[in-house]
mmCIF file of C-alpha atoms in Angstrom:
data_model
loop_
_atom_site.group_PDB
_atom_site.id
_atom_site.type_symbol
_atom_site.label_atom_id
_atom_site.label_comp_id
_atom_site.label_asym_id
_atom_site.label_seq_id
_atom_site.Cartn_x
_atom_site.Cartn_y
_atom_site.Cartn_z
ATOM 1 C CA GLN V 2 7.043 0.732 -2.102
ATOM 2 C CA GLN V 3 9.643 1.035 -4.843
ATOM 3 C CA GLY V 4 10.163 4.267 -6.763
ATOM 4 C CA LEU V 5 7.823 4.420 -9.720
ATOM 5 C CA GLU V 6 9.356 4.642 -13.170
ATOM 6 C CA GLU V 7 6.968 7.203 -14.655
ATOM 7 C CA PRO V 8 4.207 8.479 -12.387
ATOM 8 C CA GLN V 9 1.593 10.270 -14.427
ATOM 9 C CA VAL V 10 -1.743 12.001 -14.336
ATOM 10 C CA GLU V 11 -4.524 9.679 -15.448
ATOM 11 C CA ALA V 12 -8.270 10.213 -15.759
ATOM 12 C CA LEU V 13 -9.580 6.891 -14.465
ATOM 13 C CA PRO V 14 -12.979 5.499 -15.473
ATOM 14 C CA GLU V 15 -15.588 5.412 -12.659
ATOM 15 C CA ASP V 16 -15.760 1.591 -12.617
ATOM 16 C CA GLN V 17 -11.965 1.356 -12.197
ATOM 17 C CA ILE V 18 -12.095 3.892 -9.345
ATOM 18 C CA ARG V 19 -14.902 1.933 -7.684
ATOM 19 C CA GLN V 20 -12.968 -1.359 -7.977
ATOM 20 C CA LEU V 21 -9.788 0.237 -6.641
ATOM 21 C CA LYS V 22 -11.574 1.746 -3.646
ATOM 22 C CA THR V 23 -13.404 -1.519 -2.917
ATOM 23 C CA ARG V 24 -10.125 -3.492 -3.079
ATOM 24 C CA TYR V 25 -8.612 -1.331 -0.324
ATOM 25 C CA GLY V 26 -11.712 -0.630 1.777
ATOM 26 C CA ILE V 27 -11.929 3.058 0.820
ATOM 27 C CA LYS V 28 -15.511 4.314 1.106
ATOM 28 C CA ARG V 29 -15.122 8.093 1.004
ATOM 29 C CA LYS V 30 -12.859 10.708 -0.558
ATOM 30 C CA MET V 31 -9.189 10.327 0.377
ATOM 31 C CA VAL V 32 -6.604 12.215 2.347
ATOM 32 C CA MET V 33 -3.607 10.036 1.478
ATOM 33 C CA TYR V 34 -0.130 9.375 2.827
ATOM 34 C CA ALA V 35 2.354 6.901 1.337
ATOM 35 C CA PRO V 36 5.190 6.960 3.869
ATOM 36 C CA GLY V 37 7.763 4.657 2.289
ATOM 37 C CA GLY V 38 8.549 3.189 5.740
ATOM 38 C CA PHE V 39 7.369 3.190 9.327
ATOM 39 C CA ASP V 40 10.007 4.793 11.533
ATOM 40 C CA ILE V 41 9.118 7.540 14.007
ATOM 41 C CA ARG V 42 10.289 10.383 11.747
ATOM 42 C CA LYS V 43 7.357 9.643 9.415
ATOM 43 C CA ASN V 44 5.090 11.378 11.976
ATOM 44 C CA PHE V 45 2.058 9.077 11.784
ATOM 45 C CA GLU V 46 0.871 10.064 15.225
ATOM 46 C CA GLY V 47 0.916 13.753 14.284
ATOM 47 C CA LEU V 48 -1.000 13.102 11.069
ATOM 48 C CA ILE V 49 -3.656 10.986 12.804
ATOM 49 C CA LYS V 50 -4.093 13.620 15.531
ATOM 50 C CA ALA V 51 -4.303 16.398 12.915
ATOM 51 C CA PHE V 52 -6.931 14.462 10.944
ATOM 52 C CA ALA V 53 -8.902 14.018 14.185
ATOM 53 C CA LEU V 54 -8.853 17.815 14.670
ATOM 54 C CA LEU V 55 -10.715 18.407 11.390
ATOM 55 C CA PRO V 56 -14.353 19.496 11.802
ATOM 56 C CA SER V 57 -16.607 16.418 12.038
ATOM 57 C CA GLU V 58 -18.617 17.457 8.961
ATOM 58 C CA LEU V 59 -15.374 17.493 6.954
ATOM 59 C CA ARG V 60 -14.218 14.141 8.355
ATOM 60 C CA ALA V 61 -17.608 12.665 7.388
ATOM 61 C CA ASP V 62 -16.609 13.142 3.720
ATOM 62 C CA TYR V 63 -13.019 11.876 3.974
ATOM 63 C CA GLN V 64 -10.924 8.951 5.152
ATOM 64 C CA LEU V 65 -7.253 9.113 6.076
ATOM 65 C CA VAL V 66 -5.649 6.471 3.848
ATOM 66 C CA ILE V 67 -2.125 5.270 4.639
ATOM 67 C CA VAL V 68 -0.730 3.338 1.702
ATOM 68 C CA SER V 69 2.055 0.915 2.572
ATOM 69 C CA LYS V 70 2.860 -2.693 3.326
ATOM 70 C CA ILE V 71 2.155 -3.210 7.040
ATOM 71 C CA ASN V 72 2.507 -6.079 9.501
ATOM 72 C CA ASP V 73 -0.022 -7.054 12.191
ATOM 73 C CA HIS V 74 2.022 -5.508 15.014
ATOM 74 C CA LEU V 75 2.108 -2.100 13.269
ATOM 75 C CA ARG V 76 -1.587 -2.399 12.339
ATOM 76 C CA LEU V 77 -2.388 -2.866 16.046
ATOM 77 C CA GLY V 78 -0.308 0.198 16.916
ATOM 78 C CA PHE V 79 -2.166 2.281 14.336
ATOM 79 C CA ASP V 80 -5.484 1.085 15.735
ATOM 80 C CA GLN V 81 -4.390 2.299 19.181
ATOM 81 C CA LEU V 82 -3.344 5.687 17.749
ATOM 82 C CA ARG V 83 -6.706 5.957 15.960
ATOM 83 C CA LYS V 84 -8.676 5.187 19.122
ATOM 84 C CA LYS V 85 -6.550 7.544 21.236
ATOM 85 C CA ALA V 86 -7.210 10.353 18.722
ATOM 86 C CA GLY V 87 -10.963 9.691 18.905
ATOM 87 C CA LEU V 88 -11.367 8.558 15.300
ATOM 88 C CA ALA V 89 -13.964 6.005 14.213
ATOM 89 C CA GLU V 90 -12.737 2.701 12.810
ATOM 90 C CA ASP V 91 -13.578 3.683 9.227
ATOM 91 C CA ASP V 92 -11.858 7.095 9.500
ATOM 92 C CA LEU V 93 -8.463 5.419 9.002
ATOM 93 C CA VAL V 94 -7.676 2.982 6.179
ATOM 94 C CA LEU V 95 -4.429 0.997 6.143
ATOM 95 C CA THR V 96 -4.202 -0.472 2.645
ATOM 96 C CA GLY V 97 -1.357 -2.896 3.168
ATOM 97 C CA TYR V 98 0.823 -3.613 0.133
ATOM 98 C CA VAL V 99 -0.311 -2.061 -3.165
ATOM 99 C CA SER V 100 1.124 -2.663 -6.638
ATOM 100 C CA ASP V 101 2.867 0.201 -8.446
ATOM 101 C CA ASP V 102 -0.110 0.513 -10.816
ATOM 102 C CA ASP V 103 -2.549 0.776 -7.911
ATOM 103 C CA LEU V 104 -0.280 3.291 -6.172
ATOM 104 C CA VAL V 105 -0.325 5.535 -9.263
ATOM 105 C CA ALA V 106 -4.111 5.159 -9.455
ATOM 106 C CA LEU V 107 -4.490 6.059 -5.753
ATOM 107 C CA TYR V 108 -2.322 9.162 -6.213
ATOM 108 C CA ASN V 109 -4.569 10.109 -9.130
ATOM 109 C CA ILE V 110 -7.815 9.855 -7.153
ATOM 110 C CA ALA V 111 -6.579 11.339 -3.866
ATOM 111 C CA THR V 112 -8.276 14.609 -2.950
ATOM 112 C CA LEU V 113 -5.174 15.510 -0.964
ATOM 113 C CA PHE V 114 -1.744 13.997 -0.351
ATOM 114 C CA VAL V 115 -0.175 14.878 3.014
ATOM 115 C CA PHE V 116 3.519 14.343 3.741
ATOM 116 C CA PRO V 117 4.015 15.018 7.492
ATOM 117 C CA SER V 118 7.529 13.603 7.881
ATOM 118 C CA LYS V 119 9.819 15.276 10.420
ATOM 119 C CA TYR V 120 12.946 14.273 8.525
ATOM 120 C CA GLU V 121 13.531 13.037 4.986
ATOM 121 C CA GLY V 122 16.559 12.572 2.821
ATOM 122 C CA PHE V 123 14.422 13.467 -0.182
ATOM 123 C CA GLY V 124 10.714 12.519 -0.106
ATOM 124 C CA LEU V 125 10.239 10.352 -3.196
ATOM 125 C CA THR V 126 6.590 9.463 -2.538
ATOM 126 C CA LEU V 127 5.791 13.178 -2.224
ATOM 127 C CA LEU V 128 7.367 13.828 -5.620
ATOM 128 C CA GLU V 129 5.470 10.862 -7.108
ATOM 129 C CA ALA V 130 2.167 12.182 -5.727
ATOM 130 C CA MET V 131 2.849 15.633 -7.181
ATOM 131 C CA ALA V 132 3.786 14.120 -10.569
ATOM 132 C CA CYS V 133 0.431 12.290 -10.586
ATOM 133 C CA GLY V 134 -1.441 15.530 -9.967
ATOM 134 C CA ALA V 135 -2.363 14.882 -6.342
ATOM 135 C CA PRO V 136 -2.760 18.230 -4.549
ATOM 136 C CA SER V 137 0.041 17.928 -1.992
ATOM 137 C CA ILE V 138 0.969 19.586 1.291
ATOM 138 C CA ALA V 139 4.016 18.723 3.356
ATOM 139 C CA SER V 140 6.093 19.477 6.404
ATOM 140 C CA ASN V 141 8.560 22.352 6.310
ATOM 141 C CA ALA V 142 11.383 20.128 7.605
ATOM 142 C CA THR V 143 14.785 19.241 6.118
ATOM 143 C CA SER V 144 14.803 18.832 2.304
ATOM 144 C CA ILE V 145 11.016 18.662 1.902
ATOM 145 C CA PRO V 146 10.484 22.379 1.103
ATOM 146 C CA GLU V 147 12.858 21.995 -1.871
ATOM 147 C CA VAL V 148 10.704 19.153 -3.211
ATOM 148 C CA VAL V 149 7.455 21.114 -2.763
ATOM 149 C CA GLY V 150 8.789 24.461 -3.964
ATOM 150 C CA TRP V 151 5.958 26.582 -2.490
ATOM 151 C CA ASP V 152 5.820 27.915 1.088
ATOM 152 C CA ASP V 153 1.988 28.029 1.135
ATOM 153 C CA ALA V 154 1.947 24.221 0.779
ATOM 154 C CA LEU V 155 4.052 23.696 3.924
ATOM 155 C CA PHE V 156 3.207 23.217 7.609
ATOM 156 C CA ASP V 157 5.149 22.722 10.838
ATOM 157 C CA PRO V 158 5.278 18.933 11.430
ATOM 158 C CA ALA V 159 5.629 19.510 15.181
ATOM 159 C CA SER V 160 2.344 21.471 15.293
ATOM 160 C CA ILE V 161 -0.785 19.314 15.110
ATOM 161 C CA THR V 162 -2.856 22.503 14.826
ATOM 162 C CA ASP V 163 -0.809 23.895 11.928
ATOM 163 C CA MET V 164 -1.062 20.569 10.082
ATOM 164 C CA ALA V 165 -4.831 20.314 10.721
ATOM 165 C CA GLU V 166 -5.395 23.886 9.533
ATOM 166 C CA LYS V 167 -3.453 23.258 6.307
ATOM 167 C CA ILE V 168 -5.342 19.994 5.645
ATOM 168 C CA SER V 169 -8.647 21.721 6.337
ATOM 169 C CA ARG V 170 -7.823 24.638 4.037
ATOM 170 C CA ALA V 171 -6.808 22.269 1.240
ATOM 171 C CA LEU V 172 -10.038 20.281 1.565
ATOM 172 C CA ILE V 173 -12.371 23.287 1.849
ATOM 173 C CA ASP V 174 -10.730 25.796 -0.529
ATOM 174 C CA GLU V 175 -11.031 24.492 -4.092
ATOM 175 C CA GLY V 176 -8.876 27.320 -5.511
ATOM 176 C CA PHE V 177 -6.068 26.498 -3.077
ATOM 177 C CA ARG V 178 -6.362 22.793 -3.933
ATOM 178 C CA ARG V 179 -6.143 23.609 -7.659
ATOM 179 C CA GLN V 180 -3.014 25.706 -7.000
ATOM 180 C CA LEU V 181 -1.478 22.818 -5.049
ATOM 181 C CA LYS V 182 -2.143 20.485 -7.978
ATOM 182 C CA ASP V 183 -0.897 22.883 -10.678
ATOM 183 C CA ARG V 184 2.208 23.972 -8.774
ATOM 184 C CA GLY V 185 2.955 20.353 -7.809
ATOM 185 C CA LEU V 186 2.786 19.181 -11.417
ATOM 186 C CA LYS V 187 5.036 22.034 -12.542
ATOM 187 C CA GLN V 188 7.508 21.483 -9.676
ATOM 188 C CA SER V 189 7.667 17.707 -10.248
ATOM 189 C CA LYS V 190 8.790 18.253 -13.845
ATOM 190 C CA GLN V 191 11.851 20.141 -12.572
#
């Protein structure tokens, strides 16, 4: 994905949300990650394992949605990771390429944006998600804490349990999720 020119918060009409979700095979609420690449530092395996650790009743309401252009070889690898983690086929959605407009719309409808990267130069997609009002949590590695600007929104990317607990808290605790959204919007403006 390219950097977006002006990510923004949008209230999307229900029919547009339905069409968007149908286009990408999204059937439930979203826990989203837009990695901006597929190297090992992006920590896909950790994120998939952490999502698998969520209580089953919570997972029944959500899908892990990874938004990025993907080739068949990588798709196969993700399917293996999903199976190994014990997730059902529809627990993980790989969107493939999305347009900038659809990316902004997906940020806007995500219940939670998770950025589990072990190393980032900056974390542009995290900043974009925050600017679109997506409640966002992220790893406490390298420059990422500076982007997030709030310790409560961070987790240890090397700890599957820590990541799962932070995801779970963000999905269950509406007040925490609202704080993530509000602080993210404020931080993204800086």
